[in-house]
């Protein structure tokens, strides 16, 4: 699965900012097809999956195939088959480009972390503990404030 | 024996240049392998003057290696631990070694006594980490179900008595408050730990104390509703509570069908699997959170929004479930890494107000003992076995267990009637329905540890015309009792209940004892209550229950093997006439009326009495509801003495018989009526023979009762 997360800073009159960012948090999940399907998509685009393929290779292959199989271009007698093949081509191209995107994302993540499953797990719960410590401090502060019976300035 | 234990002091990374060579004078020093401090070999040797080559536990690159092929290894570090206090000053290295020694101790102990093996092995590191960081008895550790508490018992001063575990007058197989102050709550049935822990936490807050409360619950126990009820309430009450979810993917017991490991039941398991698998997503979520921190204080609202989305959408949905309930989720954590565990526990312990926290640890059931890791049922519950191979010494019996006879006869019924379906609550092996499932995979339902749901689910099946057989242990059905009353009996739905483990159950003790089912089933207006006296009767009763299609019915049978009665051909029973008992022996003056497998003890008693020249009439009631009025009236009119016998509590069969007799006016004459029931107290765990003796229901006791009623009390002492 590939994910993207975008967010921005809300407009704040106190900040001397030339541009006003609108708060935007968007999360997309793109489902990527399974491995066996992927290999057939490679076949559809007449690509060898064993080669190291980048986005450019896939785009080029798609364009060549599309020029051949576009319903307007192909032989009128074979229009039905052409259309079907073209639809398949589209599907294959979309899926592969998405999976490429996904791979690149994976690579980014890996490069980011020096991908080690165990270390990753450790990082995850370490971060969670930091969050919990923050929460605990906040709650303890609130509790003390309540007990002392005076308001605390918002942090 | 001169034991010189030399072991590595705290591993100081600055000292990597000069490793401590430790070796016994009787052996050559080991070759030093590896050149980095992480691969340093740590070994503890005890030099003995008699024999060379004492088995030791050594650390290798891949982990600690325990040699199970010889005798029990030396456990020098474990020998120094008598109470959890002694663990406070151990280093990380020492703790790992302690865990390895603890593993060896458990394997060799359970090999001699039998008991629950692999669950304990899976939580060795957890137990060590918990006792190192927290201090029982002030801190409370509650083990759900409790069969995994063997390491806990060893570390809390009961190591010397571990060889008596599950035996008469020995240690209990589950935590027991009477046994030790370190056992915070008694367990045996599952999914109670969070509820109990929350109660202790709230009480602590009300009393102004500051100890910690830790509940350890497994992923199987999480499938029960009570766990959610507890988590929901703890989220609401927001009291400081640590819940440790021990996830080993073993939701059902024993953890295998006949063909291999049981696939985890229910949607929760897949949610937990997704949780464990999706570290990448969790990374993104945590990264998003850290980025928001860097942006600055003004973005507090956005950060909170991101956090909410991150937790809800990006992270795997499993953790959201716990977080929606109000628990702070931490994990997944490697449950076999003591360093990680102690780090997390220390951090959480240091926080003043974390609220309810759920720490999700991943363990492997049976870890560290290869035969258990390889076995399909992970050697969950074992009898005595050989440590080297894991092969169990199962005694050969001429007869099968009642459970197997039940399964066989249910299969025979289902072959002829395709409306018969079977339901159990995560006990495929214990109820024998694994065999049924193999034959009829579409007609067998494992609902997880959810007896309440199982009963109402069966009721739903019955409304559509199917014939559901609910196979639930007598003591576990207690949990679904309201469903039996309200959903099944009140609506008169033909659900058949097969109550296994009725009566005393031996080593498992009072938590699993099925003493109450006669009382709680026979008081229901529409229920037919039967009990077989032997395996042939059991098969006939399965057929009878299959034939009863207009009302609910149940039959109870004990733990143990059959007596050798001739079973019907092809295991197909014949339906009995409902409400009709049978006379086994004709006599005079004295009548003994038994209900259930205790009739075998009545037969033994009548043999003893015959030696004294007393011929008793022996009857098998077969039905507690509806009672065989004619038989009972006949026995009351034609005899001076009537003794009813059952392996159940007061308020059961004997109570119904006496009620009938009193209403009929038969108690207004010369009849001497006595009801022999289980005593009004809980019988401790032990061997079945010891328990029956303790309960006073052996053949000897029955014969003695008759003799006292006959005015011959002295003769009663002649029975051995």
PDB file of N, CA, C and O in Angstrom, chain B residues 532-593:
ATOM      1  N   UNK B 532     -25.548 -40.001  32.039  1.00  0.00           N
ATOM      2  CA  UNK B 532     -25.288 -41.417  31.799  1.00  0.00           C
ATOM      3  C   UNK B 532     -24.448 -42.019  32.904  1.00  0.00           C
ATOM      4  O   UNK B 532     -23.608 -41.338  33.501  1.00  0.00           O
ATOM      5  N   UNK B 533     -24.671 -43.319  33.139  1.00  0.00           N
ATOM      6  CA  UNK B 533     -23.863 -43.983  34.155  1.00  0.00           C
ATOM      7  C   UNK B 533     -22.645 -44.663  33.549  1.00  0.00           C
ATOM      8  O   UNK B 533     -21.725 -45.023  34.267  1.00  0.00           O
ATOM      9  N   UNK B 534     -22.635 -44.844  32.235  1.00  0.00           N
ATOM     10  CA  UNK B 534     -21.448 -45.381  31.575  1.00  0.00           C
ATOM     11  C   UNK B 534     -21.451 -44.940  30.120  1.00  0.00           C
ATOM     12  O   UNK B 534     -22.340 -44.193  29.698  1.00  0.00           O
ATOM     13  N   UNK B 535     -20.469 -45.400  29.355  1.00  0.00           N
ATOM     14  CA  UNK B 535     -20.311 -44.869  28.004  1.00  0.00           C
ATOM     15  C   UNK B 535     -21.433 -45.316  27.059  1.00  0.00           C
ATOM     16  O   UNK B 535     -21.805 -44.592  26.136  1.00  0.00           O
ATOM     17  N   UNK B 536     -21.980 -46.503  27.297  1.00  0.00           N
ATOM     18  CA  UNK B 536     -23.076 -46.941  26.438  1.00  0.00           C
ATOM     19  C   UNK B 536     -24.298 -46.059  26.675  1.00  0.00           C
ATOM     20  O   UNK B 536     -24.970 -45.626  25.726  1.00  0.00           O
ATOM     21  N   UNK B 537     -24.569 -45.792  27.944  1.00  0.00           N
ATOM     22  CA  UNK B 537     -25.678 -44.891  28.269  1.00  0.00           C
ATOM     23  C   UNK B 537     -25.432 -43.518  27.653  1.00  0.00           C
ATOM     24  O   UNK B 537     -26.368 -42.856  27.194  1.00  0.00           O
ATOM     25  N   UNK B 538     -24.164 -43.067  27.645  1.00  0.00           N
ATOM     26  CA  UNK B 538     -23.848 -41.760  27.066  1.00  0.00           C
ATOM     27  C   UNK B 538     -24.254 -41.722  25.598  1.00  0.00           C
ATOM     28  O   UNK B 538     -24.877 -40.770  25.133  1.00  0.00           O
ATOM     29  N   UNK B 539     -23.913 -42.776  24.874  1.00  0.00           N
ATOM     30  CA  UNK B 539     -24.262 -42.793  23.454  1.00  0.00           C
ATOM     31  C   UNK B 539     -25.769 -42.802  23.277  1.00  0.00           C
ATOM     32  O   UNK B 539     -26.302 -42.115  22.385  1.00  0.00           O
ATOM     33  N   UNK B 540     -26.473 -43.542  24.124  1.00  0.00           N
ATOM     34  CA  UNK B 540     -27.928 -43.534  24.021  1.00  0.00           C
ATOM     35  C   UNK B 540     -28.490 -42.159  24.326  1.00  0.00           C
ATOM     36  O   UNK B 540     -29.469 -41.716  23.723  1.00  0.00           O
ATOM     37  N   UNK B 541     -27.852 -41.465  25.270  1.00  0.00           N
ATOM     38  CA  UNK B 541     -28.365 -40.141  25.605  1.00  0.00           C
ATOM     39  C   UNK B 541     -28.080 -39.120  24.516  1.00  0.00           C
ATOM     40  O   UNK B 541     -28.849 -38.171  24.336  1.00  0.00           O
ATOM     41  N   UNK B 542     -26.984 -39.302  23.800  1.00  0.00           N
ATOM     42  CA  UNK B 542     -26.745 -38.412  22.663  1.00  0.00           C
ATOM     43  C   UNK B 542     -27.865 -38.596  21.650  1.00  0.00           C
ATOM     44  O   UNK B 542     -28.415 -37.635  21.105  1.00  0.00           O
ATOM     45  N   UNK B 543     -28.235 -39.864  21.426  1.00  0.00           N
ATOM     46  CA  UNK B 543     -29.334 -40.138  20.496  1.00  0.00           C
ATOM     47  C   UNK B 543     -30.639 -39.579  21.023  1.00  0.00           C
ATOM     48  O   UNK B 543     -31.457 -39.030  20.275  1.00  0.00           O
ATOM     49  N   UNK B 544     -30.852 -39.718  22.329  1.00  0.00           N
ATOM     50  CA  UNK B 544     -32.080 -39.186  22.925  1.00  0.00           C
ATOM     51  C   UNK B 544     -32.142 -37.677  22.728  1.00  0.00           C
ATOM     52  O   UNK B 544     -33.179 -37.126  22.350  1.00  0.00           O
ATOM     53  N   UNK B 545     -31.031 -37.020  23.012  1.00  0.00           N
ATOM     54  CA  UNK B 545     -31.014 -35.564  22.870  1.00  0.00           C
ATOM     55  C   UNK B 545     -31.268 -35.167  21.427  1.00  0.00           C
ATOM     56  O   UNK B 545     -31.984 -34.203  21.147  1.00  0.00           O
ATOM     57  N   UNK B 546     -30.697 -35.922  20.496  1.00  0.00           N
ATOM     58  CA  UNK B 546     -30.933 -35.602  19.088  1.00  0.00           C
ATOM     59  C   UNK B 546     -32.406 -35.738  18.745  1.00  0.00           C
ATOM     60  O   UNK B 546     -32.931 -35.007  17.903  1.00  0.00           O
ATOM     61  N   UNK B 547     -33.084 -36.665  19.449  1.00  0.00           N
ATOM     62  CA  UNK B 547     -34.489 -36.899  19.138  1.00  0.00           C
ATOM     63  C   UNK B 547     -35.419 -35.890  19.795  1.00  0.00           C
ATOM     64  O   UNK B 547     -36.541 -35.680  19.336  1.00  0.00           O
ATOM     65  N   UNK B 548     -34.962 -35.252  20.877  1.00  0.00           N
ATOM     66  CA  UNK B 548     -35.825 -34.289  21.575  1.00  0.00           C
ATOM     67  C   UNK B 548     -35.813 -32.991  20.797  1.00  0.00           C
ATOM     68  O   UNK B 548     -34.830 -32.247  20.804  1.00  0.00           O
ATOM     69  N   UNK B 549     -36.893 -32.721  20.117  1.00  0.00           N
ATOM     70  CA  UNK B 549     -36.910 -31.582  19.214  1.00  0.00           C
ATOM     71  C   UNK B 549     -37.878 -30.482  19.599  1.00  0.00           C
ATOM     72  O   UNK B 549     -38.128 -29.554  18.833  1.00  0.00           O
ATOM     73  N   UNK B 550     -38.466 -30.606  20.782  1.00  0.00           N
ATOM     74  CA  UNK B 550     -39.476 -29.609  21.128  1.00  0.00           C
ATOM     75  C   UNK B 550     -39.087 -28.820  22.370  1.00  0.00           C
ATOM     76  O   UNK B 550     -39.820 -27.932  22.791  1.00  0.00           O
ATOM     77  N   UNK B 551     -37.958 -29.142  22.952  1.00  0.00           N
ATOM     78  CA  UNK B 551     -37.554 -28.448  24.173  1.00  0.00           C
ATOM     79  C   UNK B 551     -36.042 -28.585  24.318  1.00  0.00           C
ATOM     80  O   UNK B 551     -35.441 -29.475  23.720  1.00  0.00           O
ATOM     81  N   UNK B 552     -35.401 -27.758  25.143  1.00  0.00           N
ATOM     82  CA  UNK B 552     -33.956 -27.919  25.342  1.00  0.00           C
ATOM     83  C   UNK B 552     -33.651 -29.148  26.187  1.00  0.00           C
ATOM     84  O   UNK B 552     -34.489 -29.613  26.950  1.00  0.00           O
ATOM     85  N   UNK B 553     -32.467 -29.685  26.029  1.00  0.00           N
ATOM     86  CA  UNK B 553     -32.064 -30.846  26.815  1.00  0.00           C
ATOM     87  C   UNK B 553     -30.575 -30.756  27.103  1.00  0.00           C
ATOM     88  O   UNK B 553     -29.851 -30.027  26.424  1.00  0.00           O
ATOM     89  N   UNK B 554     -30.149 -31.499  28.119  1.00  0.00           N
ATOM     90  CA  UNK B 554     -28.729 -31.511  28.421  1.00  0.00           C
ATOM     91  C   UNK B 554     -28.372 -32.861  29.002  1.00  0.00           C
ATOM     92  O   UNK B 554     -29.223 -33.574  29.536  1.00  0.00           O
ATOM     93  N   UNK B 555     -27.090 -33.216  28.878  1.00  0.00           N
ATOM     94  CA  UNK B 555     -26.601 -34.422  29.534  1.00  0.00           C
ATOM     95  C   UNK B 555     -25.196 -34.125  30.019  1.00  0.00           C
ATOM     96  O   UNK B 555     -24.430 -33.405  29.377  1.00  0.00           O
ATOM     97  N   UNK B 556     -24.843 -34.666  31.159  1.00  0.00           N
ATOM     98  CA  UNK B 556     -23.564 -34.347  31.777  1.00  0.00           C
ATOM     99  C   UNK B 556     -22.747 -35.623  31.888  1.00  0.00           C
ATOM    100  O   UNK B 556     -23.271 -36.687  32.204  1.00  0.00           O
ATOM    101  N   UNK B 557     -21.440 -35.491  31.636  1.00  0.00           N
ATOM    102  CA  UNK B 557     -20.582 -36.644  31.808  1.00  0.00           C
ATOM    103  C   UNK B 557     -19.246 -36.166  32.347  1.00  0.00           C
ATOM    104  O   UNK B 557     -18.863 -35.017  32.179  1.00  0.00           O
ATOM    105  N   UNK B 558     -18.533 -37.069  33.052  1.00  0.00           N
ATOM    106  CA  UNK B 558     -17.361 -36.604  33.778  1.00  0.00           C
ATOM    107  C   UNK B 558     -16.084 -36.667  32.945  1.00  0.00           C
ATOM    108  O   UNK B 558     -16.075 -37.165  31.823  1.00  0.00           O
ATOM    109  N   UNK B 559     -15.050 -36.171  33.527  1.00  0.00           N
ATOM    110  CA  UNK B 559     -13.720 -36.359  32.993  1.00  0.00           C
ATOM    111  C   UNK B 559     -13.314 -37.793  33.311  1.00  0.00           C
ATOM    112  O   UNK B 559     -13.687 -38.335  34.331  1.00  0.00           O
ATOM    113  N   UNK B 560     -12.585 -38.388  32.408  1.00  0.00           N
ATOM    114  CA  UNK B 560     -12.112 -39.735  32.720  1.00  0.00           C
ATOM    115  C   UNK B 560     -12.503 -40.713  31.647  1.00  0.00           C
ATOM    116  O   UNK B 560     -13.093 -40.353  30.619  1.00  0.00           O
ATOM    117  N   UNK B 561     -12.137 -41.964  31.878  1.00  0.00           N
ATOM    118  CA  UNK B 561     -12.368 -43.000  30.877  1.00  0.00           C
ATOM    119  C   UNK B 561     -13.596 -43.823  31.203  1.00  0.00           C
ATOM    120  O   UNK B 561     -14.066 -43.866  32.326  1.00  0.00           O
ATOM    121  N   UNK B 562     -14.080 -44.469  30.174  1.00  0.00           N
ATOM    122  CA  UNK B 562     -15.245 -45.321  30.347  1.00  0.00           C
ATOM    123  C   UNK B 562     -14.941 -46.517  31.238  1.00  0.00           C
ATOM    124  O   UNK B 562     -13.796 -46.784  31.592  1.00  0.00           O
ATOM    125  N   UNK B 563     -16.008 -47.235  31.578  1.00  0.00           N
ATOM    126  CA  UNK B 563     -15.840 -48.347  32.518  1.00  0.00           C
ATOM    127  C   UNK B 563     -15.768 -49.688  31.827  1.00  0.00           C
ATOM    128  O   UNK B 563     -15.560 -50.703  32.453  1.00  0.00           O
ATOM    129  N   UNK B 564     -15.956 -49.702  30.517  1.00  0.00           N
ATOM    130  CA  UNK B 564     -15.874 -50.970  29.817  1.00  0.00           C
ATOM    131  C   UNK B 564     -17.218 -51.531  29.411  1.00  0.00           C
ATOM    132  O   UNK B 564     -17.320 -52.698  29.053  1.00  0.00           O
ATOM    133  N   UNK B 565     -18.254 -50.702  29.452  1.00  0.00           N
ATOM    134  CA  UNK B 565     -19.562 -51.197  29.017  1.00  0.00           C
ATOM    135  C   UNK B 565     -19.535 -51.411  27.511  1.00  0.00           C
ATOM    136  O   UNK B 565     -18.757 -50.784  26.792  1.00  0.00           O
ATOM    137  N   UNK B 566     -20.396 -52.283  27.057  1.00  0.00           N
ATOM    138  CA  UNK B 566     -20.440 -52.568  25.615  1.00  0.00           C
ATOM    139  C   UNK B 566     -21.150 -51.437  24.912  1.00  0.00           C
ATOM    140  O   UNK B 566     -22.328 -51.177  25.160  1.00  0.00           O
ATOM    141  N   UNK B 567     -20.429 -50.772  24.005  1.00  0.00           N
ATOM    142  CA  UNK B 567     -21.056 -49.656  23.308  1.00  0.00           C
ATOM    143  C   UNK B 567     -21.894 -50.183  22.149  1.00  0.00           C
ATOM    144  O   UNK B 567     -21.611 -51.252  21.616  1.00  0.00           O
ATOM    145  N   UNK B 568     -22.908 -49.438  21.760  1.00  0.00           N
ATOM    146  CA  UNK B 568     -23.763 -49.890  20.662  1.00  0.00           C
ATOM    147  C   UNK B 568     -22.954 -50.026  19.366  1.00  0.00           C
ATOM    148  O   UNK B 568     -21.925 -49.352  19.213  1.00  0.00           O
ATOM    149  N   UNK B 569     -23.376 -50.858  18.464  1.00  0.00           N
ATOM    150  CA  UNK B 569     -22.624 -51.027  17.217  1.00  0.00           C
ATOM    151  C   UNK B 569     -22.583 -49.736  16.421  1.00  0.00           C
ATOM    152  O   UNK B 569     -23.562 -48.966  16.412  1.00  0.00           O
ATOM    153  N   UNK B 570     -21.458 -49.483  15.783  1.00  0.00           N
ATOM    154  CA  UNK B 570     -21.243 -48.266  14.999  1.00  0.00           C
ATOM    155  C   UNK B 570     -21.387 -46.999  15.817  1.00  0.00           C
ATOM    156  O   UNK B 570     -21.598 -45.917  15.260  1.00  0.00           O
ATOM    157  N   UNK B 571     -21.291 -47.108  17.108  1.00  0.00           N
ATOM    158  CA  UNK B 571     -21.403 -45.946  17.990  1.00  0.00           C
ATOM    159  C   UNK B 571     -22.732 -45.234  17.872  1.00  0.00           C
ATOM    160  O   UNK B 571     -22.854 -44.075  18.237  1.00  0.00           O
ATOM    161  N   UNK B 572     -23.726 -45.896  17.332  1.00  0.00           N
ATOM    162  CA  UNK B 572     -25.030 -45.245  17.177  1.00  0.00           C
ATOM    163  C   UNK B 572     -25.919 -45.648  18.343  1.00  0.00           C
ATOM    164  O   UNK B 572     -26.259 -46.819  18.502  1.00  0.00           O
ATOM    165  N   UNK B 573     -26.284 -44.660  19.148  1.00  0.00           N
ATOM    166  CA  UNK B 573     -27.104 -44.963  20.320  1.00  0.00           C
ATOM    167  C   UNK B 573     -28.571 -45.052  19.940  1.00  0.00           C
ATOM    168  O   UNK B 573     -28.995 -44.679  18.850  1.00  0.00           O
ATOM    169  N   UNK B 574     -29.346 -45.575  20.884  1.00  0.00           N
ATOM    170  CA  UNK B 574     -30.799 -45.651  20.685  1.00  0.00           C
ATOM    171  C   UNK B 574     -31.448 -44.676  21.651  1.00  0.00           C
ATOM    172  O   UNK B 574     -31.094 -44.667  22.830  1.00  0.00           O
ATOM    173  N   UNK B 575     -32.410 -43.904  21.180  1.00  0.00           N
ATOM    174  CA  UNK B 575     -33.051 -42.965  22.100  1.00  0.00           C
ATOM    175  C   UNK B 575     -33.736 -43.682  23.244  1.00  0.00           C
ATOM    176  O   UNK B 575     -34.366 -44.729  23.060  1.00  0.00           O
ATOM    177  N   UNK B 576     -33.579 -43.113  24.432  1.00  0.00           N
ATOM    178  CA  UNK B 576     -34.202 -43.697  25.607  1.00  0.00           C
ATOM    179  C   UNK B 576     -35.590 -43.102  25.783  1.00  0.00           C
ATOM    180  O   UNK B 576     -35.887 -42.025  25.269  1.00  0.00           O
ATOM    181  N   UNK B 577     -36.411 -43.816  26.550  1.00  0.00           N
ATOM    182  CA  UNK B 577     -37.722 -43.270  26.906  1.00  0.00           C
ATOM    183  C   UNK B 577     -37.488 -42.153  27.912  1.00  0.00           C
ATOM    184  O   UNK B 577     -36.798 -42.345  28.922  1.00  0.00           O
ATOM    185  N   UNK B 578     -38.048 -40.996  27.607  1.00  0.00           N
ATOM    186  CA  UNK B 578     -37.741 -39.839  28.436  1.00  0.00           C
ATOM    187  C   UNK B 578     -38.416 -39.976  29.794  1.00  0.00           C
ATOM    188  O   UNK B 578     -39.587 -40.340  29.885  1.00  0.00           O
ATOM    189  N   UNK B 579     -37.663 -39.689  30.848  1.00  0.00           N
ATOM    190  CA  UNK B 579     -38.222 -39.744  32.188  1.00  0.00           C
ATOM    191  C   UNK B 579     -38.343 -41.146  32.716  1.00  0.00           C
ATOM    192  O   UNK B 579     -39.161 -41.413  33.603  1.00  0.00           O
ATOM    193  N   UNK B 580     -37.538 -42.073  32.205  1.00  0.00           N
ATOM    194  CA  UNK B 580     -37.582 -43.445  32.707  1.00  0.00           C
ATOM    195  C   UNK B 580     -36.193 -43.872  33.143  1.00  0.00           C
ATOM    196  O   UNK B 580     -35.244 -43.815  32.364  1.00  0.00           O
ATOM    197  N   UNK B 581     -36.086 -44.300  34.386  1.00  0.00           N
ATOM    198  CA  UNK B 581     -34.804 -44.806  34.877  1.00  0.00           C
ATOM    199  C   UNK B 581     -34.755 -46.310  34.700  1.00  0.00           C
ATOM    200  O   UNK B 581     -35.572 -46.903  34.000  1.00  0.00           O
ATOM    201  N   UNK B 582     -33.783 -46.938  35.361  1.00  0.00           N
ATOM    202  CA  UNK B 582     -33.709 -48.399  35.263  1.00  0.00           C
ATOM    203  C   UNK B 582     -33.190 -48.973  36.580  1.00  0.00           C
ATOM    204  O   UNK B 582     -32.462 -48.319  37.322  1.00  0.00           O
ATOM    205  N   UNK B 583     -33.613 -50.210  36.820  1.00  0.00           N
ATOM    206  CA  UNK B 583     -33.159 -50.896  38.037  1.00  0.00           C
ATOM    207  C   UNK B 583     -31.999 -51.789  37.656  1.00  0.00           C
ATOM    208  O   UNK B 583     -32.086 -52.582  36.713  1.00  0.00           O
ATOM    209  N   UNK B 584     -30.892 -51.659  38.371  1.00  0.00           N
ATOM    210  CA  UNK B 584     -29.710 -52.459  38.060  1.00  0.00           C
ATOM    211  C   UNK B 584     -29.647 -53.719  38.918  1.00  0.00           C
ATOM    212  O   UNK B 584     -29.134 -54.740  38.502  1.00  0.00           O
ATOM    213  N   UNK B 585     -30.142 -53.595  40.155  1.00  0.00           N
ATOM    214  CA  UNK B 585     -30.078 -54.750  41.062  1.00  0.00           C
ATOM    215  C   UNK B 585     -31.328 -54.755  41.926  1.00  0.00           C
ATOM    216  O   UNK B 585     -31.765 -53.694  42.390  1.00  0.00           O
ATOM    217  N   UNK B 586     -31.854 -55.941  42.149  1.00  0.00           N
ATOM    218  CA  UNK B 586     -33.035 -56.024  43.025  1.00  0.00           C
ATOM    219  C   UNK B 586     -32.599 -56.457  44.414  1.00  0.00           C
ATOM    220  O   UNK B 586     -31.768 -57.345  44.571  1.00  0.00           O
ATOM    221  N   UNK B 587     -33.164 -55.836  45.424  1.00  0.00           N
ATOM    222  CA  UNK B 587     -32.825 -56.212  46.798  1.00  0.00           C
ATOM    223  C   UNK B 587     -34.000 -55.900  47.697  1.00  0.00           C
ATOM    224  O   UNK B 587     -35.142 -55.802  47.250  1.00  0.00           O
ATOM    225  N   UNK B 588     -33.690 -55.696  48.977  1.00  0.00           N
ATOM    226  CA  UNK B 588     -34.775 -55.400  49.911  1.00  0.00           C
ATOM    227  C   UNK B 588     -34.283 -54.444  50.978  1.00  0.00           C
ATOM    228  O   UNK B 588     -33.088 -54.312  51.226  1.00  0.00           O
ATOM    229  N   UNK B 589     -35.218 -53.773  51.585  1.00  0.00           N
ATOM    230  CA  UNK B 589     -34.979 -52.855  52.712  1.00  0.00           C
ATOM    231  C   UNK B 589     -34.270 -51.577  52.322  1.00  0.00           C
ATOM    232  O   UNK B 589     -34.588 -50.511  52.812  1.00  0.00           O
ATOM    233  N   UNK B 590     -33.213 -51.717  51.498  1.00  0.00           N
ATOM    234  CA  UNK B 590     -32.409 -50.526  51.194  1.00  0.00           C
ATOM    235  C   UNK B 590     -32.411 -50.287  49.691  1.00  0.00           C
ATOM    236  O   UNK B 590     -32.254 -51.231  48.918  1.00  0.00           O
ATOM    237  N   UNK B 591     -32.626 -49.048  49.299  1.00  0.00           N
ATOM    238  CA  UNK B 591     -32.538 -48.682  47.888  1.00  0.00           C
ATOM    239  C   UNK B 591     -31.527 -47.560  47.742  1.00  0.00           C
ATOM    240  O   UNK B 591     -31.528 -46.605  48.520  1.00  0.00           O
ATOM    241  N   UNK B 592     -30.662 -47.730  46.730  1.00  0.00           N
ATOM    242  CA  UNK B 592     -29.707 -46.664  46.393  1.00  0.00           C
ATOM    243  C   UNK B 592     -30.067 -46.161  45.000  1.00  0.00           C
ATOM    244  O   UNK B 592     -30.152 -46.944  44.054  1.00  0.00           O
ATOM    245  N   UNK B 593     -30.299 -44.869  44.903  1.00  0.00           N
ATOM    246  CA  UNK B 593     -30.687 -44.264  43.631  1.00  0.00           C
ATOM    247  C   UNK B 593     -29.578 -43.317  43.200  1.00  0.00           C
ATOM    248  O   UNK B 593     -29.370 -42.281  43.812  1.00  0.00           O
TER     249      UNK B 593
END
